[in-house]
CSV table of C-alpha atoms and ligand atoms in Angstrom, one decimal:
chain,number,residue,atom,x,y,z
A,1,MET,CA,-43.0,21.9,-14.8
A,2,LYS,CA,-41.7,19.1,-17.0
A,3,ASP,CA,-39.1,16.7,-15.6
A,4,ILE,CA,-35.5,17.4,-16.5
A,5,LYS,CA,-34.5,14.7,-19.0
A,6,LEU,CA,-31.3,13.0,-18.0
A,7,GLY,CA,-28.8,10.6,-19.6
A,8,ILE,CA,-26.2,8.7,-17.5
A,9,VAL,CA,-22.8,7.5,-18.5
A,10,GLY,CA,-21.4,4.7,-16.3
A,11,LEU,CA,-23.5,2.1,-14.6
A,12,GLY,CA,-20.9,0.5,-12.4
A,13,ARG,CA,-20.7,0.6,-8.6
A,14,LEU,CA,-21.8,4.2,-8.3
A,15,GLY,CA,-23.6,4.8,-11.6
A,16,SER,CA,-26.1,2.1,-10.7
A,17,ILE,CA,-26.8,3.9,-7.4
A,18,HIS,CA,-27.3,7.3,-9.1
A,19,ALA,CA,-29.6,5.6,-11.7
A,20,GLU,CA,-31.7,3.9,-9.0
A,21,ASN,CA,-31.9,7.1,-7.0
A,22,ILE,CA,-33.1,9.1,-10.0
A,23,LEU,CA,-35.7,6.4,-10.6
A,24,ASN,CA,-37.0,6.3,-7.0
A,25,LYS,CA,-35.8,9.1,-4.8
A,26,ILE,CA,-35.2,12.3,-6.9
A,27,ASN,CA,-37.9,14.9,-7.7
A,28,GLY,CA,-38.0,16.7,-11.0
A,29,GLY,CA,-35.6,14.4,-13.0
A,30,LYS,CA,-36.2,11.5,-15.3
A,31,LEU,CA,-33.6,9.1,-16.7
A,32,ILE,CA,-34.3,8.6,-20.4
A,33,ALA,CA,-30.9,7.3,-21.6
A,34,ALA,CA,-28.0,5.3,-20.3
A,35,CYS,CA,-24.5,4.6,-21.7
A,36,SER,CA,-22.0,1.9,-20.6
A,37,LEU,CA,-19.3,-0.2,-22.2
A,38,ASN,CA,-20.8,-3.1,-20.3
A,39,ASN,CA,-23.8,-4.7,-22.0
A,40,ASN,CA,-24.9,-6.6,-18.8
A,41,GLU,CA,-25.3,-3.3,-17.0
A,42,LEU,CA,-27.4,-2.0,-19.9
A,43,ILE,CA,-29.6,-5.1,-19.8
A,44,GLN,CA,-30.1,-4.6,-16.0
A,45,ILE,CA,-31.1,-0.9,-16.4
A,46,LYS,CA,-33.5,-1.9,-19.3
A,47,ASN,CA,-35.1,-4.4,-16.9
A,48,ARG,CA,-35.6,-1.6,-14.4
A,49,ILE,CA,-36.7,1.2,-16.8
A,50,ASN,CA,-38.5,-0.3,-19.7
A,51,ARG,CA,-38.4,2.8,-22.1
A,52,ILE,CA,-34.8,3.8,-21.4
A,53,LYS,CA,-32.6,4.1,-24.5
A,54,CYS,CA,-29.3,2.3,-24.1
A,55,TYR,CA,-25.9,3.0,-25.8
A,56,ASN,CA,-22.3,1.9,-25.8
A,57,ASP,CA,-21.1,5.2,-27.2
A,58,PHE,CA,-21.5,8.5,-25.3
A,59,ASN,CA,-21.5,10.7,-28.4
A,60,GLU,CA,-24.3,8.6,-29.9
A,61,MET,CA,-26.4,9.0,-26.7
A,62,ILE,CA,-25.8,12.8,-26.6
A,63,ASN,CA,-26.6,13.2,-30.3
A,64,THR,CA,-29.6,10.9,-30.5
A,65,CYS,CA,-31.5,11.8,-27.4
A,66,GLN,CA,-33.2,15.1,-26.5
A,67,LEU,CA,-31.4,15.5,-23.1
A,68,ASP,CA,-31.4,18.4,-20.7
A,69,GLY,CA,-28.4,17.1,-18.7
A,70,VAL,CA,-26.0,14.2,-18.1
A,71,ILE,CA,-24.8,12.4,-15.0
A,72,ILE,CA,-21.1,11.4,-15.6
A,73,VAL,CA,-20.1,8.3,-13.6
A,74,SER,CA,-17.6,6.8,-16.0
A,75,SER,CA,-14.0,6.0,-15.0
A,76,SER,CA,-12.2,9.0,-13.7
A,77,ASP,CA,-9.9,9.2,-16.8
A,78,GLN,CA,-13.0,9.7,-19.0
A,79,HIS,CA,-14.6,12.6,-17.0
A,80,CYS,CA,-13.1,15.5,-18.9
A,81,LYS,CA,-13.8,13.9,-22.3
A,82,HIS,CA,-17.4,13.3,-21.4
A,83,SER,CA,-17.9,16.7,-19.7
A,84,THR,CA,-16.5,18.4,-22.8
A,85,ILE,CA,-18.8,16.6,-25.2
A,86,ALA,CA,-21.8,17.3,-23.0
A,87,LEU,CA,-21.0,21.0,-22.3
A,88,LYS,CA,-20.3,21.7,-26.0
A,89,LYS,CA,-23.8,20.2,-26.8
A,90,GLY,CA,-25.3,22.7,-24.3
A,91,LEU,CA,-26.2,20.2,-21.6
A,92,HIS,CA,-26.1,20.6,-17.8
A,93,VAL,CA,-23.5,18.3,-16.3
A,94,PHE,CA,-23.2,16.5,-13.0
A,95,CYS,CA,-19.7,14.9,-12.9
A,96,GLU,CA,-18.5,12.5,-10.3
A,97,LYS,CA,-15.2,13.3,-8.6
A,98,PRO,CA,-12.5,13.8,-9.6
A,99,LEU,CA,-13.0,16.6,-12.1
A,100,GLY,CA,-10.3,14.8,-14.1
A,101,THR,CA,-7.0,13.0,-13.8
A,102,ASN,CA,-5.0,15.4,-16.0
A,103,LEU,CA,-4.6,19.1,-14.9
A,104,ASN,CA,-4.5,20.5,-18.4
A,105,GLU,CA,-7.7,18.8,-19.3
A,106,CYS,CA,-9.3,20.2,-16.1
A,107,LEU,CA,-8.1,23.7,-17.0
A,108,LYS,CA,-9.9,23.3,-20.4
A,109,ILE,CA,-13.1,22.2,-18.6
A,110,ARG,CA,-12.9,25.2,-16.4
A,111,LYS,CA,-12.7,27.5,-19.4
A,112,LEU,CA,-15.6,25.7,-21.0
A,113,VAL,CA,-17.8,25.8,-17.9
A,114,ASN,CA,-17.1,29.5,-17.4
A,115,SER,CA,-18.0,30.3,-21.0
A,116,GLN,CA,-21.4,28.6,-20.6
A,117,LYS,CA,-22.9,30.7,-17.9
A,118,ASP,CA,-26.4,29.3,-18.4
A,119,LEU,CA,-25.4,25.7,-17.8
A,120,ILE,CA,-25.2,24.0,-14.4
A,121,PHE,CA,-21.9,22.2,-13.8
A,122,MET,CA,-21.7,20.3,-10.6
A,123,LEU,CA,-19.1,18.0,-9.1
A,124,GLY,CA,-19.9,14.9,-7.0
A,125,PHE,CA,-18.1,15.9,-3.7
A,126,MET,CA,-20.9,14.1,-1.9
A,127,ARG,CA,-19.5,14.5,1.6
A,128,ARG,CA,-20.7,18.2,1.3
A,129,TYR,CA,-24.2,16.8,1.1
A,130,ASP,CA,-24.0,14.4,4.1
A,131,PRO,CA,-26.1,15.7,7.0
A,132,SER,CA,-23.2,15.2,9.6
A,133,TYR,CA,-20.7,17.1,7.5
A,134,ILE,CA,-23.2,19.9,6.8
A,135,TYR,CA,-23.8,20.2,10.6
A,136,LEU,CA,-20.0,20.1,11.4
A,137,LYS,CA,-19.3,22.9,8.9
A,138,LYS,CA,-22.1,25.0,10.4
A,139,LYS,CA,-20.6,24.6,13.8
A,140,VAL,CA,-17.1,25.5,12.6
A,141,ASP,CA,-18.5,28.6,10.7
A,142,GLU,CA,-20.3,29.7,13.9
A,143,GLY,CA,-16.9,29.7,15.7
A,144,LEU,CA,-17.5,26.8,18.0
A,145,ILE,CA,-14.0,25.4,17.7
A,146,GLY,CA,-12.2,28.8,17.6
A,147,THR,CA,-9.2,29.0,15.3
A,148,PRO,CA,-8.6,25.6,13.6
A,149,ILE,CA,-5.2,24.0,14.6
A,150,LEU,CA,-5.3,20.6,12.9
A,151,PHE,CA,-7.6,18.9,10.4
A,152,ARG,CA,-7.3,15.1,10.5
A,153,GLY,CA,-9.1,12.9,7.9
A,154,TYR,CA,-9.0,9.1,7.5
A,155,SER,CA,-10.6,7.5,4.5
A,156,VAL,CA,-9.9,3.8,4.3
A,157,ASP,CA,-11.7,1.2,2.2
A,158,PRO,CA,-12.3,-2.3,3.6
A,159,GLU,CA,-9.7,-5.0,2.9
A,160,SER,CA,-12.6,-7.2,1.8
A,161,LEU,CA,-12.9,-5.0,-1.4
A,162,ILE,CA,-9.2,-5.0,-2.2
A,163,SER,CA,-9.7,-6.9,-5.5
A,164,ASN,CA,-11.9,-4.0,-6.7
A,165,SER,CA,-9.3,-1.4,-5.6
A,166,ILE,CA,-6.6,-3.2,-7.5
A,167,LYS,CA,-8.9,-3.5,-10.6
A,168,TYR,CA,-9.7,0.3,-10.6
A,169,ALA,CA,-6.1,1.4,-9.8
A,170,LYS,CA,-5.1,1.7,-13.5
A,171,ASN,CA,-7.8,4.3,-14.3
A,172,SER,CA,-8.4,5.9,-10.9
A,173,GLY,CA,-5.4,8.4,-10.9
A,174,GLY,CA,-4.0,6.8,-7.7
A,175,GLN,CA,-4.9,6.9,-4.0
A,176,PHE,CA,-4.5,10.7,-3.6
A,177,LEU,CA,-6.7,11.5,-6.6
A,178,ASP,CA,-9.2,8.7,-6.0
A,179,MET,CA,-9.5,8.5,-2.2
A,180,ALA,CA,-7.7,11.4,-0.5
A,181,ILE,CA,-9.5,13.8,-2.8
A,182,HIS,CA,-12.6,13.7,-0.5
A,183,ASP,CA,-10.5,14.9,2.5
A,184,ILE,CA,-8.7,17.5,0.3
A,185,ASP,CA,-12.1,18.9,-0.7
A,186,LEU,CA,-13.4,18.8,2.9
A,187,SER,CA,-10.4,20.6,4.3
A,188,ARG,CA,-10.6,23.3,1.7
A,189,TRP,CA,-14.3,23.7,2.2
A,190,ILE,CA,-14.3,23.8,5.9
A,191,LEU,CA,-11.0,25.7,6.5
A,192,LYS,CA,-11.7,28.2,3.6
A,193,SER,CA,-8.0,28.2,2.8
A,194,GLU,CA,-5.6,26.4,0.5
A,195,PRO,CA,-2.5,24.4,1.5
A,196,LYS,CA,0.8,26.1,1.1
A,197,THR,CA,3.1,23.1,1.7
A,198,ILE,CA,2.6,19.3,1.4
A,199,TYR,CA,4.7,16.3,2.3
A,200,SER,CA,3.4,12.8,1.5
A,201,LEU,CA,4.4,9.3,2.6
A,202,GLY,CA,3.1,5.8,2.1
A,203,GLY,CA,3.8,2.3,0.9
A,204,CYS,CA,2.5,-1.0,-0.2
A,205,PHE,CA,2.0,-2.6,3.3
A,206,ALA,CA,-0.1,-5.5,2.2
A,207,HIS,CA,-0.5,-5.3,-1.6
A,208,PRO,CA,2.5,-5.0,-3.8
A,209,GLU,CA,0.2,-4.9,-6.8
A,210,PHE,CA,0.0,-1.1,-6.3
A,211,TYR,CA,3.8,-0.7,-6.9
A,212,LYS,CA,3.0,-1.3,-10.6
A,213,TYR,CA,1.1,2.1,-10.6
A,214,ASN,CA,3.8,3.9,-8.6
A,215,ASP,CA,1.2,4.0,-5.8
A,216,GLY,CA,0.7,2.6,-2.3
A,217,ASP,CA,-2.1,0.7,-0.6
A,218,ASN,CA,-1.9,3.3,2.2
A,219,VAL,CA,-0.7,6.8,1.7
A,220,ALA,CA,-0.7,9.9,3.9
A,221,SER,CA,0.0,13.6,3.6
A,222,LEU,CA,0.9,16.4,6.0
A,223,MET,CA,0.0,19.9,5.0
A,224,GLN,CA,0.1,23.4,6.2
A,225,PHE,CA,-2.6,25.7,5.0
A,226,ASN,CA,-2.3,29.4,4.2
A,227,ASN,CA,-4.3,30.2,7.3
A,228,GLY,CA,-1.8,28.3,9.4
A,229,CYS,CA,-3.9,25.2,10.1
A,230,MET,CA,-2.2,21.8,9.8
A,231,ALA,CA,-3.8,18.9,8.0
A,232,PHE,CA,-3.2,15.2,8.1
A,233,PHE,CA,-4.8,12.7,5.7
A,234,LEU,CA,-4.6,9.0,5.5
A,235,ALA,CA,-6.1,7.2,2.4
A,236,GLY,CA,-6.0,3.5,2.4
A,237,ARG,CA,-7.5,0.2,1.2
A,238,THR,CA,-6.8,-2.2,4.0
A,239,ALA,CA,-9.2,-1.6,6.9
A,240,SER,CA,-9.9,-5.0,8.4
A,241,HIS,CA,-13.1,-3.9,10.1
A,242,GLY,CA,-15.0,-2.0,7.3
A,243,TYR,CA,-15.3,1.3,5.5
A,244,ASN,CA,-13.5,3.8,7.8
A,245,VAL,CA,-14.2,7.5,7.2
A,246,GLU,CA,-13.5,9.8,10.1
A,247,THR,CA,-12.8,13.5,10.4
A,248,GLU,CA,-11.5,15.5,13.4
A,249,ILE,CA,-10.8,19.2,13.6
A,250,ILE,CA,-8.9,20.4,16.6
A,251,GLY,CA,-9.4,24.1,17.4
A,252,THR,CA,-8.3,26.7,20.0
A,253,LYS,CA,-11.7,26.4,21.8
A,254,ALA,CA,-13.0,22.9,21.0
A,255,THR,CA,-12.5,19.8,19.0
A,256,ILE,CA,-15.2,18.6,16.6
A,257,LYS,CA,-15.3,15.0,15.2
A,258,ILE,CA,-17.3,12.8,12.8
A,259,SER,CA,-17.5,9.1,13.6
A,260,SER,CA,-14.4,8.0,15.3
A,261,ALA,CA,-15.5,4.5,14.5
A,262,PRO,CA,-17.3,3.6,11.3
A,263,GLN,CA,-20.3,2.4,13.2
A,264,LYS,CA,-23.5,1.6,11.3
A,265,SER,CA,-26.0,2.5,14.0
A,266,THR,CA,-26.2,2.7,17.8
A,267,VAL,CA,-27.1,-1.0,18.0
A,268,GLN,CA,-24.8,-3.1,20.2
A,269,ILE,CA,-24.5,-6.9,20.0
A,270,LEU,CA,-23.9,-8.7,23.3
A,271,ASP,CA,-22.8,-12.3,23.1
A,272,ASN,CA,-20.8,-14.8,25.2
A,273,LYS,CA,-17.5,-13.2,24.1
A,274,GLU,CA,-17.9,-9.5,23.7
A,275,ILE,CA,-20.1,-6.4,23.2
A,276,SER,CA,-19.8,-5.2,19.6
A,277,LYS,CA,-21.1,-2.7,17.1
A,278,GLU,CA,-21.5,-3.3,13.4
A,279,CYS,CA,-19.5,-1.3,10.9
A,280,PHE,CA,-20.3,0.3,7.6
A,281,GLN,CA,-18.9,-2.0,4.9
A,282,SER,CA,-18.9,0.4,1.9
A,283,PHE,CA,-19.2,4.0,0.6
A,284,GLN,CA,-22.6,3.1,-0.7
A,285,GLU,CA,-23.9,2.4,2.8
A,286,ARG,CA,-22.2,5.3,4.6
A,287,PHE,CA,-23.1,8.0,2.1
A,288,LYS,CA,-26.5,6.7,1.0
A,289,GLN,CA,-28.3,9.9,1.8
A,290,ALA,CA,-25.5,12.2,0.5
A,291,PHE,CA,-25.7,10.5,-2.9
A,292,ILE,CA,-29.4,11.3,-3.1
A,293,ASN,CA,-29.0,14.8,-1.8
A,294,GLU,CA,-26.3,15.8,-4.3
A,295,ILE,CA,-28.3,14.7,-7.4
A,296,GLN,CA,-31.4,16.4,-6.0
A,297,GLU,CA,-29.3,19.6,-5.6
A,298,PHE,CA,-28.2,19.3,-9.2
A,299,ILE,CA,-31.8,19.0,-10.4
A,300,ASP,CA,-33.0,21.8,-8.2
A,301,CYS,CA,-30.2,24.1,-9.5
A,302,ILE,CA,-31.3,23.4,-13.1
A,303,ILE,CA,-35.0,24.1,-12.2
A,304,GLN,CA,-34.2,27.2,-10.1
A,305,SER,CA,-31.4,28.5,-12.4
A,306,ARG,CA,-29.0,28.8,-9.6
A,307,LYS,CA,-25.4,27.7,-9.3
A,308,PRO,CA,-24.4,24.9,-6.9
A,309,GLU,CA,-22.0,25.7,-4.1
A,310,VAL,CA,-19.4,23.4,-5.3
A,311,ARG,CA,-17.7,25.1,-8.3
A,312,VAL,CA,-15.5,23.9,-11.1
A,313,GLU,CA,-12.5,25.6,-9.4
A,314,ASP,CA,-13.1,23.3,-6.4
A,315,GLY,CA,-12.6,20.3,-8.7
A,316,LEU,CA,-9.6,21.9,-10.4
A,317,ASN,CA,-7.8,22.9,-7.1
A,318,ALA,CA,-8.6,19.5,-5.6
A,319,THR,CA,-7.0,17.7,-8.6
A,320,LEU,CA,-4.0,20.1,-8.4
A,321,ILE,CA,-3.5,19.3,-4.7
A,322,ALA,CA,-3.9,15.5,-5.3
A,323,GLN,CA,-1.3,15.7,-8.0
A,324,LYS,CA,1.2,17.6,-5.8
A,325,ALA,CA,0.5,15.0,-3.1
A,326,THR,CA,1.3,12.2,-5.5
A,327,GLU,CA,4.4,14.0,-6.7
A,328,SER,CA,5.6,14.4,-3.1
A,329,PHE,CA,5.0,10.7,-2.4
A,330,ARG,CA,6.9,9.6,-5.5
A,331,LYS,CA,9.8,12.0,-5.0
A,332,ASN,CA,9.8,11.9,-1.2
A,333,LYS,CA,10.1,15.6,-0.9
A,334,LEU,CA,8.2,18.6,0.5
A,335,ILE,CA,6.4,20.6,-2.1
A,336,ARG,CA,5.4,24.2,-1.9
A,337,PHE,CA,2.3,25.4,-3.8
A,338,SER,CA,2.7,28.5,-5.9
A,339,LYS,CA,-0.6,28.8,-7.7
A,340,TYR,CA,-4.3,28.2,-7.3
A,341,TYR,CA,-7.3,28.9,-9.6
B,401,NAD,N1,-18.1,9.9,-4.6
B,401,NAD,C1,-17.7,8.8,-4.3
B,401,NAD,O1,-17.5,8.4,-3.1
B,401,NAD,C2,-17.4,7.8,-5.3
B,401,NAD,C3,-17.4,6.4,-5.1
B,401,NAD,C4,-17.2,5.5,-6.1
B,401,NAD,C5,-16.9,6.0,-7.3
B,401,NAD,N2,-16.8,7.3,-7.6
B,401,NAD,C6,-16.4,7.8,-8.9
B,401,NAD,O2,-17.4,7.3,-9.9
B,401,NAD,C7,-16.7,7.0,-11.1
B,401,NAD,C8,-17.1,5.5,-11.4
B,401,NAD,O3,-16.7,4.7,-10.4
B,401,NAD,P1,-17.3,3.2,-10.2
B,401,NAD,O4,-16.7,2.7,-9.0
B,401,NAD,O5,-18.7,3.2,-10.4
B,401,NAD,O6,-16.6,2.5,-11.5
B,401,NAD,P2,-17.0,1.2,-12.3
B,401,NAD,O7,-15.7,0.7,-12.9
B,401,NAD,O8,-17.8,0.3,-11.4
B,401,NAD,O9,-17.9,1.7,-13.4
B,401,NAD,C9,-17.5,2.5,-14.5
B,401,NAD,C10,-18.6,2.6,-15.5
B,401,NAD,O10,-18.2,3.5,-16.5
B,401,NAD,C11,-18.4,3.0,-17.8
B,401,NAD,N3,-17.5,3.5,-18.7
B,401,NAD,C12,-16.1,3.7,-18.6
B,401,NAD,N4,-15.6,4.2,-19.7
B,401,NAD,C13,-16.6,4.5,-20.5
B,401,NAD,C14,-16.7,5.1,-21.8
B,401,NAD,N5,-15.6,5.5,-22.4
B,401,NAD,N6,-17.9,5.2,-22.4
B,401,NAD,C15,-19.0,4.8,-21.7
B,401,NAD,N7,-19.0,4.2,-20.5
B,401,NAD,C16,-17.8,4.1,-19.9
B,401,NAD,C17,-18.3,1.5,-17.6
B,401,NAD,O11,-18.9,0.8,-18.6
B,401,NAD,C18,-18.9,1.3,-16.2
B,401,NAD,O12,-20.3,1.3,-16.4
B,401,NAD,C19,-15.2,7.1,-10.8
B,401,NAD,O13,-14.8,8.3,-11.4
B,401,NAD,C20,-15.1,7.2,-9.3
B,401,NAD,O14,-14.0,8.1,-8.9
B,401,NAD,C21,-17.1,8.2,-6.6
């Protein structure tokens, strides 16, 4: 079987990782083209993959290269545009989260995806491909915790990366769409239900720069799902200790948790002051294996002509919920959901 020929758009923080993984870790896929607005990134990829074709324009890449599929890792506000062009050209698409920053654009993508039944369309909700989350979901599905009472998710970037967060704020769609979307997806995936009400809070506790985007540096939502389960999310940018992602689900029979501290390993350091453990400092470190697994799943789906578990509707509903969360935060009011897709 010939390798699946891939092009990638976006070679920034995450695009460069996907490109490196395709080069070294993924079976059955070959990166033959790359597109970025940043010429330095193109020079770097050319140094890594000698024969790769490089572009500044996505349309040109799509129309010049004989591709089977594309990996979309451009800024979030470009996802729908790039997905549309690729799907219309008949290419398989892996698109990073979120599906898009505008709900109408997401609805159009859903229509397009559902009209192209032979094409694989997959979203980068990578926590679904992390071994710990896969195991947690299996345990919940087996009934270990009984009836879920509360889903609690913390997703906080390290304060040391705050300049990046401020730089990305303009195109990210805000904290709910950019950061809390992971917990939104996890809760829908694990609880197999949709929220019926949401109330969001937050503020600029350390960085007033986020006011400009009508956003906060730390935001939170409280929800109740249709199955009765409560959910609480915190999405922030100011963890002093590192990249802090943790999940806890309290049930009638048991509680299940992932990483109550963002510890890197079981190593302890004992010195003359304290006993300490090192923290993960970035999403790249914490979800290293999940980023490999999700692209491998995309390639395997293409080769085996099967659909990935994560559907375009998951992206659409996650964007809808993130938008309602943002609206609740901005208007300081409880919002009831009336419709899902
Ligand atoms: N799954 C995760 O945990 C995770 C983590 C980080 C980023 N992401 C997502 O990945 C995407 C990229 O994030 P990042 O942090 O790598 O951003 P980044 O700013 O570091 O990189 C963005 C890249 O997109 C390219 N780009 C932007 N607009 C373009 C256009 N019109 N045509 C061609 N290239 C274009 C830029 O040149 C750059 O290479 C975002 O949508 C983000 O939400 C997901």
